[in-house]
């Protein structure tokens, strides 16, 4: 992911991560993916979330203040957010002009991706956290997803669908669950990365999990 041009004249603070603002600007201004800063992790323990929910299951990896509707592609807003919150995770508002995603637990995901490679399935970027991997797909509606799932005899309950109104933490964010990285990185260049249709991904993932006999636990 290329650096955004321009030098920052002020000294970097100790909590600054310039790669975060660079990545956020690339997503927003070059790829037209609306983003916003995620909730911070708790200062007394990175496994805890900085939001008011003491039992938050995705610490740091979700919107809080501002809320999801504030996600934007505006360069000035993105710069302002990460100038004031330099270590904030980058949250993608899925759907609309941005990709959606299909995610599953990390171990079954690794087996599924290996099986998809053997099948010759073309995939776009894949986002990885220590617990789950998310395959980016073209935007889809809830109606489209409902029809797709209804037509299937079996869909693993551990699959999650990040569609319109959803969100996903993007690299190189650091969350309470650990770092967010690219398992399959976008190809270099300024154009928005290619992503497959959700139907193809769900069909292939379900078939791959069935073929390999990998059980995807309910997580």
PDB file of N, CA, C and O in Angstrom, residues 14-77:
ATOM      1  N   UNK A  14       4.406   9.763  20.988  1.00  0.00           N
ATOM      2  CA  UNK A  14       4.804   8.387  21.238  1.00  0.00           C
ATOM      3  C   UNK A  14       3.776   7.371  20.815  1.00  0.00           C
ATOM      4  O   UNK A  14       4.113   6.233  20.506  1.00  0.00           O
ATOM      5  N   UNK A  15       2.463   7.754  20.801  1.00  0.00           N
ATOM      6  CA  UNK A  15       1.427   6.792  20.453  1.00  0.00           C
ATOM      7  C   UNK A  15       1.075   6.826  18.975  1.00  0.00           C
ATOM      8  O   UNK A  15       0.157   6.145  18.540  1.00  0.00           O
ATOM      9  N   UNK A  16       1.795   7.605  18.178  1.00  0.00           N
ATOM     10  CA  UNK A  16       1.443   7.734  16.774  1.00  0.00           C
ATOM     11  C   UNK A  16       1.950   6.556  15.958  1.00  0.00           C
ATOM     12  O   UNK A  16       3.026   6.025  16.194  1.00  0.00           O
ATOM     13  N   UNK A  17       1.140   6.160  15.006  1.00  0.00           N
ATOM     14  CA  UNK A  17       1.501   5.137  14.043  1.00  0.00           C
ATOM     15  C   UNK A  17       1.191   5.694  12.664  1.00  0.00           C
ATOM     16  O   UNK A  17       0.059   5.593  12.187  1.00  0.00           O
ATOM     17  N   UNK A  18       2.161   6.318  11.997  1.00  0.00           N
ATOM     18  CA  UNK A  18       1.884   6.976  10.723  1.00  0.00           C
ATOM     19  C   UNK A  18       1.343   6.039   9.656  1.00  0.00           C
ATOM     20  O   UNK A  18       0.672   6.477   8.730  1.00  0.00           O
ATOM     21  N   UNK A  19       1.624   4.727   9.798  1.00  0.00           N
ATOM     22  CA  UNK A  19       1.093   3.790   8.806  1.00  0.00           C
ATOM     23  C   UNK A  19      -0.423   3.703   8.870  1.00  0.00           C
ATOM     24  O   UNK A  19      -1.081   3.380   7.870  1.00  0.00           O
ATOM     25  N   UNK A  20      -1.015   4.015  10.019  1.00  0.00           N
ATOM     26  CA  UNK A  20      -2.474   3.978  10.146  1.00  0.00           C
ATOM     27  C   UNK A  20      -3.126   5.093   9.346  1.00  0.00           C
ATOM     28  O   UNK A  20      -4.064   4.847   8.582  1.00  0.00           O
ATOM     29  N   UNK A  21      -2.649   6.315   9.496  1.00  0.00           N
ATOM     30  CA  UNK A  21      -3.253   7.409   8.747  1.00  0.00           C
ATOM     31  C   UNK A  21      -3.002   7.249   7.251  1.00  0.00           C
ATOM     32  O   UNK A  21      -3.865   7.559   6.424  1.00  0.00           O
ATOM     33  N   UNK A  22      -1.844   6.726   6.887  1.00  0.00           N
ATOM     34  CA  UNK A  22      -1.546   6.470   5.481  1.00  0.00           C
ATOM     35  C   UNK A  22      -2.520   5.447   4.893  1.00  0.00           C
ATOM     36  O   UNK A  22      -3.070   5.635   3.802  1.00  0.00           O
ATOM     37  N   UNK A  23      -2.747   4.356   5.642  1.00  0.00           N
ATOM     38  CA  UNK A  23      -3.673   3.326   5.169  1.00  0.00           C
ATOM     39  C   UNK A  23      -5.096   3.865   5.108  1.00  0.00           C
ATOM     40  O   UNK A  23      -5.824   3.625   4.139  1.00  0.00           O
ATOM     41  N   UNK A  24      -5.514   4.596   6.149  1.00  0.00           N
ATOM     42  CA  UNK A  24      -6.872   5.144   6.175  1.00  0.00           C
ATOM     43  C   UNK A  24      -7.108   6.071   4.993  1.00  0.00           C
ATOM     44  O   UNK A  24      -8.185   6.052   4.370  1.00  0.00           O
ATOM     45  N   UNK A  25      -6.113   6.888   4.641  1.00  0.00           N
ATOM     46  CA  UNK A  25      -6.249   7.789   3.497  1.00  0.00           C
ATOM     47  C   UNK A  25      -6.314   7.024   2.175  1.00  0.00           C
ATOM     48  O   UNK A  25      -7.043   7.399   1.262  1.00  0.00           O
ATOM     49  N   UNK A  26      -5.548   5.948   2.072  1.00  0.00           N
ATOM     50  CA  UNK A  26      -5.613   5.124   0.866  1.00  0.00           C
ATOM     51  C   UNK A  26      -6.999   4.522   0.698  1.00  0.00           C
ATOM     52  O   UNK A  26      -7.599   4.584  -0.381  1.00  0.00           O
ATOM     53  N   UNK A  27      -7.523   3.925   1.773  1.00  0.00           N
ATOM     54  CA  UNK A  27      -8.861   3.339   1.699  1.00  0.00           C
ATOM     55  C   UNK A  27      -9.891   4.388   1.291  1.00  0.00           C
ATOM     56  O   UNK A  27     -10.733   4.147   0.417  1.00  0.00           O
ATOM     57  N   UNK A  28      -9.852   5.546   1.951  1.00  0.00           N
ATOM     58  CA  UNK A  28     -10.902   6.548   1.778  1.00  0.00           C
ATOM     59  C   UNK A  28     -10.790   7.305   0.457  1.00  0.00           C
ATOM     60  O   UNK A  28     -11.771   7.436  -0.275  1.00  0.00           O
ATOM     61  N   UNK A  29      -9.607   7.813   0.155  1.00  0.00           N
ATOM     62  CA  UNK A  29      -9.484   8.730  -0.972  1.00  0.00           C
ATOM     63  C   UNK A  29      -9.168   8.033  -2.288  1.00  0.00           C
ATOM     64  O   UNK A  29      -9.587   8.496  -3.344  1.00  0.00           O
ATOM     65  N   UNK A  30      -8.416   6.935  -2.238  1.00  0.00           N
ATOM     66  CA  UNK A  30      -8.055   6.246  -3.473  1.00  0.00           C
ATOM     67  C   UNK A  30      -9.038   5.147  -3.836  1.00  0.00           C
ATOM     68  O   UNK A  30      -9.367   4.953  -5.001  1.00  0.00           O
ATOM     69  N   UNK A  31      -9.488   4.404  -2.823  1.00  0.00           N
ATOM     70  CA  UNK A  31     -10.379   3.280  -3.092  1.00  0.00           C
ATOM     71  C   UNK A  31     -11.843   3.619  -2.862  1.00  0.00           C
ATOM     72  O   UNK A  31     -12.708   2.805  -3.177  1.00  0.00           O
ATOM     73  N   UNK A  32     -12.100   4.798  -2.274  1.00  0.00           N
ATOM     74  CA  UNK A  32     -13.466   5.238  -1.996  1.00  0.00           C
ATOM     75  C   UNK A  32     -14.211   4.283  -1.080  1.00  0.00           C
ATOM     76  O   UNK A  32     -15.395   4.022  -1.240  1.00  0.00           O
ATOM     77  N   UNK A  33     -13.495   3.783  -0.078  1.00  0.00           N
ATOM     78  CA  UNK A  33     -14.100   2.962   0.966  1.00  0.00           C
ATOM     79  C   UNK A  33     -14.343   3.854   2.187  1.00  0.00           C
ATOM     80  O   UNK A  33     -13.383   4.408   2.747  1.00  0.00           O
ATOM     81  N   UNK A  34     -15.571   4.027   2.637  1.00  0.00           N
ATOM     82  CA  UNK A  34     -15.816   4.873   3.811  1.00  0.00           C
ATOM     83  C   UNK A  34     -15.280   4.233   5.081  1.00  0.00           C
ATOM     84  O   UNK A  34     -15.548   3.070   5.372  1.00  0.00           O
ATOM     85  N   UNK A  35     -14.512   5.010   5.830  1.00  0.00           N
ATOM     86  CA  UNK A  35     -13.886   4.503   7.045  1.00  0.00           C
ATOM     87  C   UNK A  35     -14.145   5.468   8.200  1.00  0.00           C
ATOM     88  O   UNK A  35     -14.568   6.610   8.011  1.00  0.00           O
ATOM     89  N   UNK A  36     -13.877   4.992   9.397  1.00  0.00           N
ATOM     90  CA  UNK A  36     -13.939   5.813  10.601  1.00  0.00           C
ATOM     91  C   UNK A  36     -13.065   5.163  11.665  1.00  0.00           C
ATOM     92  O   UNK A  36     -12.743   3.972  11.551  1.00  0.00           O
ATOM     93  N   UNK A  37     -12.666   5.909  12.705  1.00  0.00           N
ATOM     94  CA  UNK A  37     -11.838   5.308  13.753  1.00  0.00           C
ATOM     95  C   UNK A  37     -12.651   4.397  14.665  1.00  0.00           C
ATOM     96  O   UNK A  37     -13.805   4.692  14.991  1.00  0.00           O
ATOM     97  N   UNK A  38     -12.054   3.297  15.060  1.00  0.00           N
ATOM     98  CA  UNK A  38     -12.726   2.364  15.959  1.00  0.00           C
ATOM     99  C   UNK A  38     -12.551   2.753  17.413  1.00  0.00           C
ATOM    100  O   UNK A  38     -11.783   3.650  17.758  1.00  0.00           O
ATOM    101  N   UNK A  39     -13.278   2.049  18.257  1.00  0.00           N
ATOM    102  CA  UNK A  39     -13.145   2.256  19.699  1.00  0.00           C
ATOM    103  C   UNK A  39     -11.725   1.875  20.119  1.00  0.00           C
ATOM    104  O   UNK A  39     -11.149   0.908  19.634  1.00  0.00           O
ATOM    105  N   UNK A  40     -11.166   2.643  21.018  1.00  0.00           N
ATOM    106  CA  UNK A  40      -9.823   2.335  21.500  1.00  0.00           C
ATOM    107  C   UNK A  40      -9.875   1.161  22.471  1.00  0.00           C
ATOM    108  O   UNK A  40     -10.928   0.842  23.036  1.00  0.00           O
ATOM    109  N   UNK A  41      -8.743   0.509  22.645  1.00  0.00           N
ATOM    110  CA  UNK A  41      -8.664  -0.501  23.697  1.00  0.00           C
ATOM    111  C   UNK A  41      -8.538   0.210  25.040  1.00  0.00           C
ATOM    112  O   UNK A  41      -8.173   1.382  25.125  1.00  0.00           O
ATOM    113  N   UNK A  42      -8.823  -0.513  26.103  1.00  0.00           N
ATOM    114  CA  UNK A  42      -8.821   0.080  27.442  1.00  0.00           C
ATOM    115  C   UNK A  42      -7.390   0.380  27.876  1.00  0.00           C
ATOM    116  O   UNK A  42      -6.493  -0.457  27.702  1.00  0.00           O
ATOM    117  N   UNK A  43      -7.125   1.554  28.433  1.00  0.00           N
ATOM    118  CA  UNK A  43      -5.749   1.898  28.829  1.00  0.00           C
ATOM    119  C   UNK A  43      -5.167   0.974  29.885  1.00  0.00           C
ATOM    120  O   UNK A  43      -3.951   0.856  30.013  1.00  0.00           O
ATOM    121  N   UNK A  44      -6.021   0.272  30.647  1.00  0.00           N
ATOM    122  CA  UNK A  44      -5.518  -0.612  31.696  1.00  0.00           C
ATOM    123  C   UNK A  44      -5.402  -2.070  31.256  1.00  0.00           C
ATOM    124  O   UNK A  44      -5.042  -2.927  32.037  1.00  0.00           O
ATOM    125  N   UNK A  45      -5.723  -2.321  30.003  1.00  0.00           N
ATOM    126  CA  UNK A  45      -5.609  -3.689  29.512  1.00  0.00           C
ATOM    127  C   UNK A  45      -6.050  -3.779  28.077  1.00  0.00           C
ATOM    128  O   UNK A  45      -7.205  -3.518  27.764  1.00  0.00           O
ATOM    129  N   UNK A  46      -5.126  -4.123  27.155  1.00  0.00           N
ATOM    130  CA  UNK A  46      -5.434  -4.101  25.735  1.00  0.00           C
ATOM    131  C   UNK A  46      -6.437  -5.170  25.315  1.00  0.00           C
ATOM    132  O   UNK A  46      -6.979  -5.115  24.208  1.00  0.00           O
ATOM    133  N   UNK A  47      -6.682  -6.150  26.166  1.00  0.00           N
ATOM    134  CA  UNK A  47      -7.676  -7.156  25.825  1.00  0.00           C
ATOM    135  C   UNK A  47      -9.095  -6.661  26.113  1.00  0.00           C
ATOM    136  O   UNK A  47     -10.067  -7.312  25.763  1.00  0.00           O
ATOM    137  N   UNK A  48      -9.186  -5.498  26.777  1.00  0.00           N
ATOM    138  CA  UNK A  48     -10.484  -4.900  27.091  1.00  0.00           C
ATOM    139  C   UNK A  48     -10.746  -3.738  26.147  1.00  0.00           C
ATOM    140  O   UNK A  48      -9.829  -3.138  25.607  1.00  0.00           O
ATOM    141  N   UNK A  49     -12.024  -3.435  25.944  1.00  0.00           N
ATOM    142  CA  UNK A  49     -12.407  -2.354  25.041  1.00  0.00           C
ATOM    143  C   UNK A  49     -12.558  -1.047  25.805  1.00  0.00           C
ATOM    144  O   UNK A  49     -12.904  -1.038  26.992  1.00  0.00           O
ATOM    145  N   UNK A  50     -12.312   0.052  25.125  1.00  0.00           N
ATOM    146  CA  UNK A  50     -12.495   1.353  25.720  1.00  0.00           C
ATOM    147  C   UNK A  50     -13.930   1.828  25.723  1.00  0.00           C
ATOM    148  O   UNK A  50     -14.226   2.898  26.258  1.00  0.00           O
ATOM    149  N   UNK A  51     -14.860   1.041  25.135  1.00  0.00           N
ATOM    150  CA  UNK A  51     -16.271   1.406  25.135  1.00  0.00           C
ATOM    151  C   UNK A  51     -16.885   1.067  26.506  1.00  0.00           C
ATOM    152  O   UNK A  51     -16.274   0.360  27.307  1.00  0.00           O
ATOM    153  N   UNK A  52     -18.099   1.524  26.778  1.00  0.00           N
ATOM    154  CA  UNK A  52     -18.688   1.286  28.110  1.00  0.00           C
ATOM    155  C   UNK A  52     -19.070  -0.157  28.409  1.00  0.00           C
ATOM    156  O   UNK A  52     -19.356  -0.488  29.554  1.00  0.00           O
ATOM    157  N   UNK A  53     -19.096  -1.027  27.394  1.00  0.00           N
ATOM    158  CA  UNK A  53     -19.524  -2.409  27.607  1.00  0.00           C
ATOM    159  C   UNK A  53     -18.391  -3.237  28.205  1.00  0.00           C
ATOM    160  O   UNK A  53     -17.399  -3.523  27.521  1.00  0.00           O
ATOM    161  N   UNK A  54     -18.486  -3.665  29.464  1.00  0.00           N
ATOM    162  CA  UNK A  54     -17.393  -4.417  30.083  1.00  0.00           C
ATOM    163  C   UNK A  54     -17.224  -5.812  29.490  1.00  0.00           C
ATOM    164  O   UNK A  54     -16.196  -6.456  29.709  1.00  0.00           O
ATOM    165  N   UNK A  55     -18.220  -6.285  28.737  1.00  0.00           N
ATOM    166  CA  UNK A  55     -18.152  -7.615  28.142  1.00  0.00           C
ATOM    167  C   UNK A  55     -18.062  -7.541  26.617  1.00  0.00           C
ATOM    168  O   UNK A  55     -18.461  -8.481  25.928  1.00  0.00           O
ATOM    169  N   UNK A  56     -17.550  -6.454  26.095  1.00  0.00           N
ATOM    170  CA  UNK A  56     -17.420  -6.276  24.645  1.00  0.00           C
ATOM    171  C   UNK A  56     -16.652  -7.453  24.044  1.00  0.00           C
ATOM    172  O   UNK A  56     -15.573  -7.812  24.525  1.00  0.00           O
ATOM    173  N   UNK A  57     -17.215  -8.053  23.010  1.00  0.00           N
ATOM    174  CA  UNK A  57     -16.612  -9.250  22.402  1.00  0.00           C
ATOM    175  C   UNK A  57     -15.631  -8.919  21.282  1.00  0.00           C
ATOM    176  O   UNK A  57     -14.909  -9.802  20.818  1.00  0.00           O
ATOM    177  N   UNK A  58     -15.608  -7.672  20.821  1.00  0.00           N
ATOM    178  CA  UNK A  58     -14.664  -7.266  19.774  1.00  0.00           C
ATOM    179  C   UNK A  58     -13.928  -5.999  20.222  1.00  0.00           C
ATOM    180  O   UNK A  58     -14.083  -4.933  19.629  1.00  0.00           O
ATOM    181  N   UNK A  59     -13.136  -6.083  21.293  1.00  0.00           N
ATOM    182  CA  UNK A  59     -12.533  -4.884  21.879  1.00  0.00           C
ATOM    183  C   UNK A  59     -11.697  -4.087  20.881  1.00  0.00           C
ATOM    184  O   UNK A  59     -10.771  -4.618  20.273  1.00  0.00           O
ATOM    185  N   UNK A  60     -12.069  -2.827  20.727  1.00  0.00           N
ATOM    186  CA  UNK A  60     -11.350  -1.932  19.833  1.00  0.00           C
ATOM    187  C   UNK A  60     -11.710  -2.057  18.378  1.00  0.00           C
ATOM    188  O   UNK A  60     -11.383  -1.187  17.572  1.00  0.00           O
ATOM    189  N   UNK A  61     -12.384  -3.124  17.979  1.00  0.00           N
ATOM    190  CA  UNK A  61     -12.619  -3.421  16.565  1.00  0.00           C
ATOM    191  C   UNK A  61     -14.024  -3.060  16.111  1.00  0.00           C
ATOM    192  O   UNK A  61     -14.585  -3.711  15.235  1.00  0.00           O
ATOM    193  N   UNK A  62     -14.610  -2.027  16.713  1.00  0.00           N
ATOM    194  CA  UNK A  62     -15.954  -1.621  16.316  1.00  0.00           C
ATOM    195  C   UNK A  62     -16.094  -0.114  16.452  1.00  0.00           C
ATOM    196  O   UNK A  62     -15.309   0.532  17.180  1.00  0.00           O
ATOM    197  N   UNK A  63     -17.079   0.496  15.786  1.00  0.00           N
ATOM    198  CA  UNK A  63     -17.303   1.935  15.956  1.00  0.00           C
ATOM    199  C   UNK A  63     -17.865   2.215  17.345  1.00  0.00           C
ATOM    200  O   UNK A  63     -18.527   1.377  17.935  1.00  0.00           O
ATOM    201  N   UNK A  64     -17.576   3.404  17.848  1.00  0.00           N
ATOM    202  CA  UNK A  64     -18.179   3.820  19.109  1.00  0.00           C
ATOM    203  C   UNK A  64     -18.470   5.317  19.085  1.00  0.00           C
ATOM    204  O   UNK A  64     -19.614   5.733  19.118  1.00  0.00           O
ATOM    205  N   UNK A  65     -17.443   6.132  19.014  1.00  0.00           N
ATOM    206  CA  UNK A  65     -17.614   7.586  18.964  1.00  0.00           C
ATOM    207  C   UNK A  65     -16.566   8.139  18.001  1.00  0.00           C
ATOM    208  O   UNK A  65     -15.384   8.214  18.350  1.00  0.00           O
ATOM    209  N   UNK A  66     -16.985   8.450  16.757  1.00  0.00           N
ATOM    210  CA  UNK A  66     -18.352   8.535  16.239  1.00  0.00           C
ATOM    211  C   UNK A  66     -18.938   7.173  15.884  1.00  0.00           C
ATOM    212  O   UNK A  66     -18.221   6.176  15.809  1.00  0.00           O
ATOM    213  N   UNK A  67     -20.248   7.184  15.628  1.00  0.00           N
ATOM    214  CA  UNK A  67     -20.945   5.970  15.235  1.00  0.00           C
ATOM    215  C   UNK A  67     -20.712   5.628  13.773  1.00  0.00           C
ATOM    216  O   UNK A  67     -20.123   6.402  13.011  1.00  0.00           O
ATOM    217  N   UNK A  68     -21.187   4.456  13.379  1.00  0.00           N
ATOM    218  CA  UNK A  68     -20.933   3.925  12.045  1.00  0.00           C
ATOM    219  C   UNK A  68     -21.388   4.864  10.932  1.00  0.00           C
ATOM    220  O   UNK A  68     -20.757   4.941   9.872  1.00  0.00           O
ATOM    221  N   UNK A  69     -22.492   5.592  11.154  1.00  0.00           N
ATOM    222  CA  UNK A  69     -23.022   6.472  10.108  1.00  0.00           C
ATOM    223  C   UNK A  69     -22.067   7.610   9.771  1.00  0.00           C
ATOM    224  O   UNK A  69     -22.237   8.284   8.745  1.00  0.00           O
ATOM    225  N   UNK A  70     -21.071   7.843  10.605  1.00  0.00           N
ATOM    226  CA  UNK A  70     -20.106   8.915  10.336  1.00  0.00           C
ATOM    227  C   UNK A  70     -19.026   8.496   9.343  1.00  0.00           C
ATOM    228  O   UNK A  70     -18.232   9.339   8.911  1.00  0.00           O
ATOM    229  N   UNK A  71     -18.970   7.217   8.956  1.00  0.00           N
ATOM    230  CA  UNK A  71     -17.931   6.743   8.032  1.00  0.00           C
ATOM    231  C   UNK A  71     -17.919   7.598   6.769  1.00  0.00           C
ATOM    232  O   UNK A  71     -18.969   7.951   6.225  1.00  0.00           O
ATOM    233  N   UNK A  72     -16.727   7.924   6.287  1.00  0.00           N
ATOM    234  CA  UNK A  72     -16.615   8.865   5.182  1.00  0.00           C
ATOM    235  C   UNK A  72     -15.411   8.548   4.319  1.00  0.00           C
ATOM    236  O   UNK A  72     -14.495   7.830   4.732  1.00  0.00           O
ATOM    237  N   UNK A  73     -15.420   9.140   3.107  1.00  0.00           N
ATOM    238  CA  UNK A  73     -14.255   9.097   2.222  1.00  0.00           C
ATOM    239  C   UNK A  73     -13.594  10.474   2.133  1.00  0.00           C
ATOM    240  O   UNK A  73     -12.686  10.667   1.322  1.00  0.00           O
ATOM    241  N   UNK A  74     -14.036  11.416   2.948  1.00  0.00           N
ATOM    242  CA  UNK A  74     -13.524  12.774   2.909  1.00  0.00           C
ATOM    243  C   UNK A  74     -12.109  12.837   3.493  1.00  0.00           C
ATOM    244  O   UNK A  74     -11.884  12.464   4.653  1.00  0.00           O
ATOM    245  N   UNK A  75     -11.171  13.327   2.705  1.00  0.00           N
ATOM    246  CA  UNK A  75      -9.771  13.342   3.126  1.00  0.00           C
ATOM    247  C   UNK A  75      -9.550  14.190   4.370  1.00  0.00           C
ATOM    248  O   UNK A  75      -8.822  13.777   5.289  1.00  0.00           O
ATOM    249  N   UNK A  76     -10.165  15.366   4.426  1.00  0.00           N
ATOM    250  CA  UNK A  76      -9.939  16.248   5.581  1.00  0.00           C
ATOM    251  C   UNK A  76     -10.444  15.621   6.873  1.00  0.00           C
ATOM    252  O   UNK A  76      -9.798  15.727   7.926  1.00  0.00           O
ATOM    253  N   UNK A  77     -11.605  14.948   6.802  1.00  0.00           N
ATOM    254  CA  UNK A  77     -12.150  14.321   8.000  1.00  0.00           C
ATOM    255  C   UNK A  77     -11.263  13.167   8.455  1.00  0.00           C
ATOM    256  O   UNK A  77     -11.002  12.995   9.652  1.00  0.00           O
TER     257      UNK A  77
END
